[in-house]
XYZ file of C-alpha atoms in Angstrom:
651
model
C 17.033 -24.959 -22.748
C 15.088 -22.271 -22.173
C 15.178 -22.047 -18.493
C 18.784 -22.211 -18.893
C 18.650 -19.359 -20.687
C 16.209 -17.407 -17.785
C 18.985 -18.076 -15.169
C 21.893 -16.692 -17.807
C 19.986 -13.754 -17.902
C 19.335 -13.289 -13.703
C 23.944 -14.241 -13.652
C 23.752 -11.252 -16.381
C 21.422 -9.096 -14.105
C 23.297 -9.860 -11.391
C 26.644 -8.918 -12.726
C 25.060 -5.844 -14.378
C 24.040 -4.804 -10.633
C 27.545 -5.316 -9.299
C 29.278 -3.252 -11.602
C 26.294 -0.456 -11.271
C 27.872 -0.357 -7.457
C 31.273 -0.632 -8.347
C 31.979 1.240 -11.552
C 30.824 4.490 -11.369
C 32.339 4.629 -7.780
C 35.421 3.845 -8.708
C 34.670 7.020 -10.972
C 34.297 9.107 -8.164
C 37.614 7.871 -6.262
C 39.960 7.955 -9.766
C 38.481 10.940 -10.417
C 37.345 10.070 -14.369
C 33.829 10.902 -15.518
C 33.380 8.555 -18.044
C 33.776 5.674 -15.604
C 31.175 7.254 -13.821
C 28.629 8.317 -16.610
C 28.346 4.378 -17.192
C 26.198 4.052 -14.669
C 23.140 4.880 -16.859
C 24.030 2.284 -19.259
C 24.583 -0.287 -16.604
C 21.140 0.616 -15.097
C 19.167 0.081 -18.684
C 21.412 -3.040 -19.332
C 20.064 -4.511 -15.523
C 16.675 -3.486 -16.212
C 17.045 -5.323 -19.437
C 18.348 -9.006 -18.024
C 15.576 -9.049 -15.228
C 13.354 -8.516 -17.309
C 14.219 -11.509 -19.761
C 14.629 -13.584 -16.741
C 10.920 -12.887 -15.341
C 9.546 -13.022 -18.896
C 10.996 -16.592 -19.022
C 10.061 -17.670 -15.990
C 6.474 -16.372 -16.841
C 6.611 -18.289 -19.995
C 7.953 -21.721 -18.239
C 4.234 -21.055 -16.772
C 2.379 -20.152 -19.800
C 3.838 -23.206 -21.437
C 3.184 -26.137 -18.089
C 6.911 -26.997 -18.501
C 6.726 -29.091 -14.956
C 10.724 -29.532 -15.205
C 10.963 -26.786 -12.771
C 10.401 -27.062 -9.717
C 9.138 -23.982 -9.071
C 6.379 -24.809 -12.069
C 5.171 -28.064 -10.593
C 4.773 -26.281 -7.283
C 2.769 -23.448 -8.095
C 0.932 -24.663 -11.303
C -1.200 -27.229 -13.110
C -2.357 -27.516 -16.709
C -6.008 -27.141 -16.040
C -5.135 -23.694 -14.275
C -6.242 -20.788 -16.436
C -3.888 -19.061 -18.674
C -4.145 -15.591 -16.705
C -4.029 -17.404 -13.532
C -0.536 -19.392 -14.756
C 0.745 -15.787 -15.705
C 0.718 -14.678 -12.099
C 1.739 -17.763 -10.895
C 5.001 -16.540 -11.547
C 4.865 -14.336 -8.272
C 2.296 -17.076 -6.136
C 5.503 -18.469 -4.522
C 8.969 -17.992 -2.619
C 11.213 -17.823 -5.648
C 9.012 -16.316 -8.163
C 7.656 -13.564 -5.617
C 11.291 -12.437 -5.269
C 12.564 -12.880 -8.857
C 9.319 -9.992 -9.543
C 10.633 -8.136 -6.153
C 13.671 -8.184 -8.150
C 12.307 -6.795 -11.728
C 10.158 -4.023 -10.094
C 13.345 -2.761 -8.614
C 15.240 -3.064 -11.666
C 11.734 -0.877 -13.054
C 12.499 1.496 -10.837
C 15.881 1.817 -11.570
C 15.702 2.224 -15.176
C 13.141 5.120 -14.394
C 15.153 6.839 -12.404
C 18.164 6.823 -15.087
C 16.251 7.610 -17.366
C 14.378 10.672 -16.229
C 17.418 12.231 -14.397
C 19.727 12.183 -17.365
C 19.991 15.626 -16.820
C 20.306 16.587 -13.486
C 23.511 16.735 -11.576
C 24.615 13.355 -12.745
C 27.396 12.946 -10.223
C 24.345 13.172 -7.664
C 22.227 10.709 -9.606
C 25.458 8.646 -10.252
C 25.762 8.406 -6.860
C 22.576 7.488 -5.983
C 22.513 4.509 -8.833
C 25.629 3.188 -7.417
C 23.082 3.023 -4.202
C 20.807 1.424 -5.728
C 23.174 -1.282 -7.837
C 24.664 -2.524 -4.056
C 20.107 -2.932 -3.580
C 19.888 -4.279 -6.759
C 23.048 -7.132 -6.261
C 22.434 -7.903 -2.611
C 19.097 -9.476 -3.635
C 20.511 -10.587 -7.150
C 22.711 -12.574 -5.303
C 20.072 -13.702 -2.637
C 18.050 -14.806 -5.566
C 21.162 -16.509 -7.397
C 22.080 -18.896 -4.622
C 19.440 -19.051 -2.164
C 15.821 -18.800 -3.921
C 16.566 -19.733 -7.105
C 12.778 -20.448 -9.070
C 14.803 -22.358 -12.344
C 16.211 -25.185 -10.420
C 15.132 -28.611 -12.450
C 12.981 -31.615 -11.928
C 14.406 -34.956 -12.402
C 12.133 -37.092 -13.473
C 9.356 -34.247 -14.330
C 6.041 -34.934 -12.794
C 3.340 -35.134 -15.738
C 1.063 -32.961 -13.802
C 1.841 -29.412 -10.999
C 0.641 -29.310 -7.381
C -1.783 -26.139 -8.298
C -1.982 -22.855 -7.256
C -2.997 -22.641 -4.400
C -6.861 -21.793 -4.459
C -6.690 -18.383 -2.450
C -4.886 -17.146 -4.728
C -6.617 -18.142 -7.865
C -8.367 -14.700 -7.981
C -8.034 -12.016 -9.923
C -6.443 -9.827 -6.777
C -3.270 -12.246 -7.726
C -2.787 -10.495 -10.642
C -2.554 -6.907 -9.671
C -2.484 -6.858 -5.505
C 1.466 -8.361 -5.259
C 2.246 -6.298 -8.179
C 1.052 -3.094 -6.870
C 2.814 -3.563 -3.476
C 5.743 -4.704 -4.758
C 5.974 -1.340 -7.008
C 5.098 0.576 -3.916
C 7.799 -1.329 -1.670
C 11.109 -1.276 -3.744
C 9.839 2.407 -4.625
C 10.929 3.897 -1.860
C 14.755 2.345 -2.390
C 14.750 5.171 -4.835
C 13.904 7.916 -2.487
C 16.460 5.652 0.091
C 19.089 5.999 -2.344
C 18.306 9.740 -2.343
C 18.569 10.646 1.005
C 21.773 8.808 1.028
C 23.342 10.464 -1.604
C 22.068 13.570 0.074
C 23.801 12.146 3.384
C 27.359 11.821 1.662
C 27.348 15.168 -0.117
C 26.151 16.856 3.013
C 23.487 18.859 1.275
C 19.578 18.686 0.828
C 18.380 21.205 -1.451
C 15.256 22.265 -2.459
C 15.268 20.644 -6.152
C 16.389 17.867 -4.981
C 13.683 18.030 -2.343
C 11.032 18.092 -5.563
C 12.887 15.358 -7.266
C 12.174 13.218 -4.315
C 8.560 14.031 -3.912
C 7.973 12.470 -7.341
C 9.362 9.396 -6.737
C 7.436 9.188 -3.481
C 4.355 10.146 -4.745
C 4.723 7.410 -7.250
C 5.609 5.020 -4.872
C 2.767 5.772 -2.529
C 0.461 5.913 -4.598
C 0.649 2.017 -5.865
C 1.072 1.146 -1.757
C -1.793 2.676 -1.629
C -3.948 0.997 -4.318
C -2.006 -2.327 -3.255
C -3.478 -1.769 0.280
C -6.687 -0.819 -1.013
C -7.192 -3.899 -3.155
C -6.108 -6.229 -0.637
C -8.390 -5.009 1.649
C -11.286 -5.645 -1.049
C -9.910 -8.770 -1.812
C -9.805 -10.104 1.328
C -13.505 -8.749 1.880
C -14.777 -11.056 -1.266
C -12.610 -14.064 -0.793
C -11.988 -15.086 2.658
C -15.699 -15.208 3.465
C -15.363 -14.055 6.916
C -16.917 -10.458 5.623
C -14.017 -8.723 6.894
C -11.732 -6.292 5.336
C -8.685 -6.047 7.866
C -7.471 -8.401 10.362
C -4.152 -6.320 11.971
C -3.055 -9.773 10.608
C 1.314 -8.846 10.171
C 1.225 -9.476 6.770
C -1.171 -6.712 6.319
C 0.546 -4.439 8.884
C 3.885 -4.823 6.932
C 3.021 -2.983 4.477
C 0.758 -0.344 6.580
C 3.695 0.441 8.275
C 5.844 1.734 5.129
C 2.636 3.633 4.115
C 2.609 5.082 7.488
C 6.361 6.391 7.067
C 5.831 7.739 3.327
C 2.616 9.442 3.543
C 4.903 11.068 6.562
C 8.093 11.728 3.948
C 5.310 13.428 1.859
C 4.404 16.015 3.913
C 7.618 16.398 4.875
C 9.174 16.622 1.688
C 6.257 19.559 1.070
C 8.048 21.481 3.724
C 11.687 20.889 2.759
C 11.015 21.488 -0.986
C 9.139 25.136 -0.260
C 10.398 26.402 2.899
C 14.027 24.686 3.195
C 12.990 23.181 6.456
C 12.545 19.673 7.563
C 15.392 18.365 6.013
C 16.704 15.793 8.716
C 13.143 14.461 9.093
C 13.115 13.987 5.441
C 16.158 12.408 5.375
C 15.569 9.655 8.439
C 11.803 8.803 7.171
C 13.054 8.066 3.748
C 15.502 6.177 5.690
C 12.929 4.583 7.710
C 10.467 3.904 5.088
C 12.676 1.644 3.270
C 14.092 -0.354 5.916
C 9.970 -1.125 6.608
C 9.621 -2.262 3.341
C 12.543 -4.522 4.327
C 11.612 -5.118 7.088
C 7.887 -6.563 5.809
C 9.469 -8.604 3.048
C 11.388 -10.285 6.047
C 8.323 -11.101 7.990
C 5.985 -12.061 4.993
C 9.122 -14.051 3.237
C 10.654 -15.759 7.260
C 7.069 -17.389 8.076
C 8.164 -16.036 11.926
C 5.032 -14.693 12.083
C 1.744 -16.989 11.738
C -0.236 -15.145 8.867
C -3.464 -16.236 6.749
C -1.353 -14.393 3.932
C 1.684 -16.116 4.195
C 1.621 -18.048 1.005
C 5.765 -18.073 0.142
C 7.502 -18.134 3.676
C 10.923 -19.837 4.223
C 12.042 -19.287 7.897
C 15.918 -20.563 6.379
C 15.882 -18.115 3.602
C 14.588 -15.708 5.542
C 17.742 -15.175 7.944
C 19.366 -13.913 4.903
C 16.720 -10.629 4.414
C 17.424 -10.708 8.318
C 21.204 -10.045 7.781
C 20.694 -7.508 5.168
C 17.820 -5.436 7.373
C 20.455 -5.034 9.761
C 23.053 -3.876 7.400
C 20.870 -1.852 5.430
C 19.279 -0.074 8.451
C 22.136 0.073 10.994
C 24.375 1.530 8.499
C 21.867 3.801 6.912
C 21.480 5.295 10.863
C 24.694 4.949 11.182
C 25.564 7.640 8.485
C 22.228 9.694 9.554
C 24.539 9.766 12.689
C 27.550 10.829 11.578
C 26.253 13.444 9.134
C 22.924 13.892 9.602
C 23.585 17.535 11.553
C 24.843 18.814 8.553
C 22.047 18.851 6.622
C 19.883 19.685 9.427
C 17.692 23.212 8.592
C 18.650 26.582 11.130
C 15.327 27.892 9.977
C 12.817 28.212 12.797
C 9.722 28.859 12.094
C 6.915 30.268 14.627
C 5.195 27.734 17.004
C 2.127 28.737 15.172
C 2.580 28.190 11.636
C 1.879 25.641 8.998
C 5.554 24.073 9.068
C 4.466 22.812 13.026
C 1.375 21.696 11.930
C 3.316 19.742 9.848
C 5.492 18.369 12.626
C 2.320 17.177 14.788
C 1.246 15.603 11.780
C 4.209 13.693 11.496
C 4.708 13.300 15.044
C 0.785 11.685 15.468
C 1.673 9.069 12.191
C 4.867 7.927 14.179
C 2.660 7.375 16.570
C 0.796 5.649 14.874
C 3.744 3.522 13.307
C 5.401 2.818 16.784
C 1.580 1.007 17.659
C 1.637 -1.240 14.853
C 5.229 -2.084 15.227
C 5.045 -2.330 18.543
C 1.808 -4.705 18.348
C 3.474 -6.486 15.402
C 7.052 -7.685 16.984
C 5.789 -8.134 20.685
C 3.937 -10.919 20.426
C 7.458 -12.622 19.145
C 9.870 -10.306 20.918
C 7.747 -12.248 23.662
C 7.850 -15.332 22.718
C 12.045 -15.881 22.114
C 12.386 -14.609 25.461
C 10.629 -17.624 26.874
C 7.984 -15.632 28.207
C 5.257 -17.710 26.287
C 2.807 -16.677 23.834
C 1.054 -13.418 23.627
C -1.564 -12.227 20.991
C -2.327 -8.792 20.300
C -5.510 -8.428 18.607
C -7.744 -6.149 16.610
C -9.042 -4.705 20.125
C -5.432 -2.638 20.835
C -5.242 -1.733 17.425
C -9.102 -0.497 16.856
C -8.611 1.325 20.702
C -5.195 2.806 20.478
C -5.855 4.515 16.434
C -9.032 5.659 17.675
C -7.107 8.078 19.996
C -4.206 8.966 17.611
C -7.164 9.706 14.774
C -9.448 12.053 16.397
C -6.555 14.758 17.066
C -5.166 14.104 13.428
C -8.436 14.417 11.659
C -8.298 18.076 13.465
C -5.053 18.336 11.684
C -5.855 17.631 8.658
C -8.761 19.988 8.536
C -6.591 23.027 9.960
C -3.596 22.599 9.255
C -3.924 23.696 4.822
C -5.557 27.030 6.432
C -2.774 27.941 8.235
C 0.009 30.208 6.539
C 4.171 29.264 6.291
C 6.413 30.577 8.942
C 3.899 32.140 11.437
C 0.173 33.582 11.568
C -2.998 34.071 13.960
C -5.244 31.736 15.100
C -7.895 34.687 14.815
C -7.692 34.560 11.448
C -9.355 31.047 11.142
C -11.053 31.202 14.539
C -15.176 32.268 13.334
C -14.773 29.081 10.900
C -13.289 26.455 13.196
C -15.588 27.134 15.569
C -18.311 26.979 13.604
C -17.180 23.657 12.452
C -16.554 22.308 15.694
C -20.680 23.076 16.479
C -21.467 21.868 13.598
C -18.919 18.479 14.210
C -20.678 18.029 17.433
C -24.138 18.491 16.464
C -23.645 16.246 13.306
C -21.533 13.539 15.612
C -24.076 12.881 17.711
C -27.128 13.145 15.247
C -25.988 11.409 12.061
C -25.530 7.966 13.624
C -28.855 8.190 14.941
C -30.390 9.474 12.196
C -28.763 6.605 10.208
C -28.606 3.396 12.592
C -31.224 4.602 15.749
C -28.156 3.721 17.650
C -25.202 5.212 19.123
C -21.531 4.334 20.108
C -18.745 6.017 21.279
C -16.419 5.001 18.144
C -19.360 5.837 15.865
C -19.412 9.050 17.671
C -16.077 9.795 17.130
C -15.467 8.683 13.776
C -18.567 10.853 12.268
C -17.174 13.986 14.284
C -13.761 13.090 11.889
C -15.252 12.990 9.256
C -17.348 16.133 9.504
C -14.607 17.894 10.623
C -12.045 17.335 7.422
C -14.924 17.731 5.275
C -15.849 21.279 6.518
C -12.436 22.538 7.227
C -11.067 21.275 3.574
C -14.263 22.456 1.334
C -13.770 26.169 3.447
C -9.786 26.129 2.585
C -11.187 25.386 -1.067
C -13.572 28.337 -0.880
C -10.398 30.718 0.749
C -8.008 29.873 -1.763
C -10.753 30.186 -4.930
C -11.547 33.929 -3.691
C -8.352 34.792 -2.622
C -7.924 37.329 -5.827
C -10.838 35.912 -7.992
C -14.365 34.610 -7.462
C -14.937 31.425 -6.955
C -15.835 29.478 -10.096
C -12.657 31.285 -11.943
C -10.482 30.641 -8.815
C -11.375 26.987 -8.740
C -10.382 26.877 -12.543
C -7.311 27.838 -11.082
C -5.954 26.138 -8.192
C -3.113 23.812 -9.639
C -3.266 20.281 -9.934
C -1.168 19.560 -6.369
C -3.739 21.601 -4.141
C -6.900 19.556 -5.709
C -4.954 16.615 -4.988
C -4.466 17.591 -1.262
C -7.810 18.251 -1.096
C -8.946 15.113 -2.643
C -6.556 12.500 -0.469
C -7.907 14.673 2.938
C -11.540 14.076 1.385
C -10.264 10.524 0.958
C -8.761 9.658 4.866
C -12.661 11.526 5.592
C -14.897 8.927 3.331
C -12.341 6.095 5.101
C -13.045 7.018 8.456
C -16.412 7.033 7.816
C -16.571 4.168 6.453
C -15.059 1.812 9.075
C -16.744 4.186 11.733
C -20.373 2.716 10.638
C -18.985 -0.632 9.044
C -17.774 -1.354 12.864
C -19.953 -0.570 15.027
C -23.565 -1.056 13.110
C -22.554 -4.099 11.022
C -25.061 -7.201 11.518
C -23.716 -11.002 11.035
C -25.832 -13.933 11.610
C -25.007 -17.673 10.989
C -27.753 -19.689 10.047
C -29.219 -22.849 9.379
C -31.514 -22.697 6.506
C -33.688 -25.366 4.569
C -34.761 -24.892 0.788
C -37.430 -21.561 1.324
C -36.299 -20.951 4.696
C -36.658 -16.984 5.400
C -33.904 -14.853 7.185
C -34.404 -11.227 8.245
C -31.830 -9.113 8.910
C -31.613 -4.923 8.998
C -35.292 -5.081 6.912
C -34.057 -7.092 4.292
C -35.596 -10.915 3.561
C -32.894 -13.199 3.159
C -34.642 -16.576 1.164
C -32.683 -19.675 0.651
C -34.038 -21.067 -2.834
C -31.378 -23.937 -3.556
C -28.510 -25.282 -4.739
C -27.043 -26.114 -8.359
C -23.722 -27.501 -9.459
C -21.563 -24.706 -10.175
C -18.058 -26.429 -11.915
C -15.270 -24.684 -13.590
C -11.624 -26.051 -15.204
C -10.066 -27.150 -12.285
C -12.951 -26.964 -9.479
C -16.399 -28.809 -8.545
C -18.919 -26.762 -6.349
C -21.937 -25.527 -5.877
C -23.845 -22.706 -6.078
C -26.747 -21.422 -3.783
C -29.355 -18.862 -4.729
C -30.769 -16.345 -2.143
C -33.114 -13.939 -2.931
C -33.173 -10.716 -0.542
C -36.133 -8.336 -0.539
C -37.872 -5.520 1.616
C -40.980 -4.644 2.608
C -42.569 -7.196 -0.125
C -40.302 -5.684 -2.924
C -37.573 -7.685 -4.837
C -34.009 -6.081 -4.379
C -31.641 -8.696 -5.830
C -30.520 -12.111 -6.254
C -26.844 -13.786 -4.446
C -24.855 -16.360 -5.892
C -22.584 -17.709 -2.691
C -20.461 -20.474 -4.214
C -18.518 -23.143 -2.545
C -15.591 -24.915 -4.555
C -13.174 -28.053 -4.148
C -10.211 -27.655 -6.066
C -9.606 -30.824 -7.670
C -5.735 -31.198 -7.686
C -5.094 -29.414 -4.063
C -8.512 -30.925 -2.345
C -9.085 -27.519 -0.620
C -12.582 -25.972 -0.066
C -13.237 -22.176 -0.885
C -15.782 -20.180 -0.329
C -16.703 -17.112 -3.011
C -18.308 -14.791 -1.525
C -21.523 -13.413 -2.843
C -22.142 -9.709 -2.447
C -24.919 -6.887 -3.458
C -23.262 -3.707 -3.071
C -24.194 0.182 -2.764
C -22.949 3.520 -1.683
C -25.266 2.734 1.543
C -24.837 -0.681 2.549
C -23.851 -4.205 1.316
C -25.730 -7.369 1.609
C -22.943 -10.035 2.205
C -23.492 -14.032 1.993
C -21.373 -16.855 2.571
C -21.967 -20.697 2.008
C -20.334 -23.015 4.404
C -20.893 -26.647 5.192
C -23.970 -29.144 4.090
C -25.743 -30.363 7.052
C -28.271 -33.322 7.787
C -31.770 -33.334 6.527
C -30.649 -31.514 3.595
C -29.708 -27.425 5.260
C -26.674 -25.683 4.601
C -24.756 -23.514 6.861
C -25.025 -19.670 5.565
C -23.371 -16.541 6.931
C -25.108 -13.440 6.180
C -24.279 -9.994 6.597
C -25.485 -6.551 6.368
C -22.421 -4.275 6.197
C -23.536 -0.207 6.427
C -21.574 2.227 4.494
C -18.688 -0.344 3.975
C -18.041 0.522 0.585
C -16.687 4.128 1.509
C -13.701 2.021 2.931
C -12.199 1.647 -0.773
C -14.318 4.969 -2.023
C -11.469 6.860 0.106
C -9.042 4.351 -0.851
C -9.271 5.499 -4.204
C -9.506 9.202 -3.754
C -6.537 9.487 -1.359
C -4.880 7.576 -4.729
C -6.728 10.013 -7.184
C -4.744 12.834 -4.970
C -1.962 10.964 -5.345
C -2.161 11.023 -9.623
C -3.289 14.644 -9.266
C -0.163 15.831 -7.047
C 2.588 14.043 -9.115
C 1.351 15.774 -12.694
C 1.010 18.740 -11.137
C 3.102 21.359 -13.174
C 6.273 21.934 -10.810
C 6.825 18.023 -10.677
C 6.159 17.280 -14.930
C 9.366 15.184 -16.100
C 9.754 17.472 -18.632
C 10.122 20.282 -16.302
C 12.641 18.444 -14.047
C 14.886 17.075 -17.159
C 14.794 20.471 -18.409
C 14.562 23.093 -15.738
C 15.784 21.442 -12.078
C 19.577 21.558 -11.624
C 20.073 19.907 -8.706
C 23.673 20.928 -7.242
């Protein structure tokens, strides 16, 4: 009965989401308010069914009731509690039911903290989002439904499957999905924005939070992804330009763009069709990676909940979605277009090579992404394009945008002088080459063009941003009271450019210094590898609730002195009969010692991959302070809810 009662409640949240399209439009063609102020209760009332249907569905988990078929499929009673929990998203139906309720999140949000705005703008933008919202109701209602019965019930699921029986299940999918259906908010936005033929600078800052917010959990989505697939897959890698993991790099691509775009439209009034078309864009890539994750077109390690049938369906509604969102940008896109020039030297064109270089950078994944089958359905046979392009081809778009990054905050709005900044940019640049060059060398006796490159990045954004700091502290005060007082939004600029810095120099060393060896080692066998004594001491049964493995012990030391201990496990799920691997893994702010326990062989040796991975850990250490930037920029005083409820009257 109770599953009867979760699909009631996805009918109610579907219905909900039809008349939030439908209502409060046909307020705005009658020409009566208070069919269009029902739009907020229509929102909280759609928020309110999806979220009784996933909580159901969740609880059909907690509970091992195997008479759905989504249950039995992605669940078994000896599965842990936590792990049955996020079962709920570990499949096809469930994954879009939560794609569903962290929408229906973001729409009550929105309602609710633009109550007082112009509400026949936000009106218009919920009746956006409701035609979202029903479109994938109805998707979910007829074509991925997760509460369809078992007749006769099994006594016992198929499992989750073992990759995902990790605690990355439980916040990774989550955290993207927030970060994906996000920007159908700032989509909605630019719409709205489209049809009244106006972009104005509070509405500019209204869509800055919502992008900010939405960003940031891409962000840490990507980030712990990256760190899960590090730990799990074995393979001591951290990303594969696999498409699942470029689907949602691409998005991220298009709204760290919108960011700095929106920075330009909200203070200078500029920008506004490139604001417009990348909020466009950046939602029809979020489409257009649940399409490719959800179709199984593309071969992917992460593909766990592909249906190439189903998948035709997102295909219709990416071309909808995106050819009539263009279409609009089109037909009225020139009227919202800025007639403010500024100088060729200024901060706002800065801006635009910034944006220009990540579009860049977008049109290379893409382009890398689709080929390979753009190729293959014309008959031409099958292509693979490979970490080599990608690696090659960002190297080149990085090294002039790290230069951005670092010069671009020291330049003024609407025009100024290179010989302002001149002494200090040069000074860096010596300084960039010098280090470039004698860092790597210093670090790893050993040099490589990439390494090269990445360490003059990094030098350079460092310099550059700590000197803007310095500027800006002493503009009018010295510099411990002026860092007391730069606001909340400039530290976090600073922080996410200190961020991209610790990333690039991260994968600059990870790359090109990292050492792997696969070995074949007996009980006390002995392993060097970058100084450090790898010694195989054994193996012991290592079981849990629904695994058998075992565990071996290696002991790493250097120069005679004891550094740590490794516990690389290898499991068989009972239920599924797949092997995993966990990962063992010493970590510091310097290096990681990696190993990896693969097959038994004769005369009692084990396979063992081990790894010594330099300066890897800076990876997710810029991860999380691009994030950090993120948090700090979206409380920063001029975008506080309060403040926009109370103050911002968007006309």
């Amino acid at each position: 009965m109770i599953p009867e009662l979760g699909f009631l409640s996805l009918l109610l949240a579907t219905m909900s989401a039809l008349l939030l399209a439908v209502v409060p439009q046909l307020g705005f063609w009658l020409r009566k308010p208070a069919l269009t102020q029902l739009a907020w209760g229509l929102s909280y009332c759609f928020g309110l069914f999806t979220l009784a249907a996933i909580s159901i569905l969740a609880y059909s988990f907690a509970v091992d009731d195997f008479t759905l078929e989504y249950v039995a499929a992605h669940s078994n009673s000896q599965l842990p509690t936590f792990f049955k929990i996020a079962a709920t998203w570990g499949g096809h139906e469930g994954s879009m039911l939560f794609w569903l309720f962290s929408l229906s999140v973001w729409v009550v949000l929105f309602a609710l903290f633009n109550r007082k705005n112009d509400r026949t703008f936000v009106a218009q933008s919920l009746v956006i989002l409701g035609l979202i919202c029903f479109s994938f109701a109805v998707f979910i209602v007829f074509f991925s439904n997760p509460y369809g019965r078992l007749f006769p019930a099994p006594l016992e699921g198929r499992d989750l499957n073992p990759m995902l029986q990790d605690v990355g299940l439980i916040f990774h999918p989550p955290l993207l999905y927030l970060g994906y259906v996000g920007f159908a908010v700032n989509f909605a936005l630019s719409v709205s924005a489209l049809l009244h033929q106006h972009l104005e600078s509070q509405i500019a800052r209204v869509m800055r939070v919502w992008v900010l917010v939405s960003w940031l959990f891409l962000t840490l989505g990507i980030v712990l992804g990256a760190w899960w697939a590090y730990y799990e897959l074995g393979w001591g890698g951290w990303w594969f330009w696999d498409p699942v993991e470029n689907a949602s790099f691409m998005p991220w691509l298009a709204g760290t763009a919108l960011l700095h775009s929106l920075a330009v439209t909200e203070k200078r009034g500029s920008f506004k069709a490139w604001t417009v078309l990348l909020a466009i864009l950046a939602f029809s890539l979020c489409l257009l990676g649940t399409f490719l994750v959800r179709s199984g077109i593309l071969v992917s390690v992460h593909a766990f909940a592909s249906d190439p049938t189903r998948g035709l369906y997102v295909l219709a509604y990416l071309i909808v979605v995106i050819g009539g969102s263009l279409t609009l940008y089109a037909y009225k896109g020139s009227q919202i277009r800025s007639r403010d020039n500024a100088e060729r030297y200024s901060r706002e064109s800065l801006l635009l090579l910034n944006n220009i270089l990540l579009m860049t950078a977008l049109c290379v994944v893409l382009l890398g992404t689709l080929l390979p089958l753009v190729h293959k359905q014309l008959g031409l046979g099958s292509i693979s394009i490979g970490a080599p392009f990608f690696d090659q081809m960002f190297l080149i778009i990085m090294t002039p945008f790290a230069l951005l990054i670092g010069i671009g905050p020291l330049v003024k709005w609407r025009r100024d002088q290179f010989s302002a900044i001149r002494t200090p940019v040069i000074a860096s640049v010596i300084i960039m080459l010098i280090a470039g060059f004698a860092l790597p060398y210093l670090l790893q006796d050993k040099l490589t063009v990439s390494a090269v490159l990445g360490t003059m990045m990094t030098v350079i954004i460092v310099l550059l941003s700590l000197y803007e700091m310095h500027q800006r502290a002493t503009y009018r005060d010295t510099f411990w009271r002026g860092i007391s007082k730069l606001s909340r939004s400039h530290w976090g600029m600073i922080l996410a450019h200190l961020g991209v810095a610790m990333t690039v120099w991260g994968i600059a060393f990870s790359q090109n210094y990292s050492i792997e060896r696969d070995v074949r080692m007996n009980v006390g066998d002995t392993v060097q590898i970058a100084g450090y004594d790898f010694t195989f001491k054994g193996i012991s049964d290592a079981n849990g609730p629904n695994y058998v493995g075992g565990k071996a012990q290696i002991d790493i030391s250097r120069d005679g002195k004891h550094e740590t201990t490794l516990y690389a496990e290898k499991r068989l799920y009972t239920v599924s009969k797949m092997p995993m691997t966990e990962a063992a893994i010493d970590w510091g702010f310097s290096r990681d010692l990696y190993a990896a326990l693969g097959e038994k062989l004769d005369n009692n040796a084990w396979a063992l991959r081990l790894y010594y991975k330099p300066f890897i850990r800076w990876i997710w250490l810029g991860g999380l302070f691009m994030a950090l930037g993120g948090v700090l920029c979206m409380f920063d005083r001029r975008y506080r809810f309060s403040q926009i409820l109370a103050k911002d009257n968007v006309q």
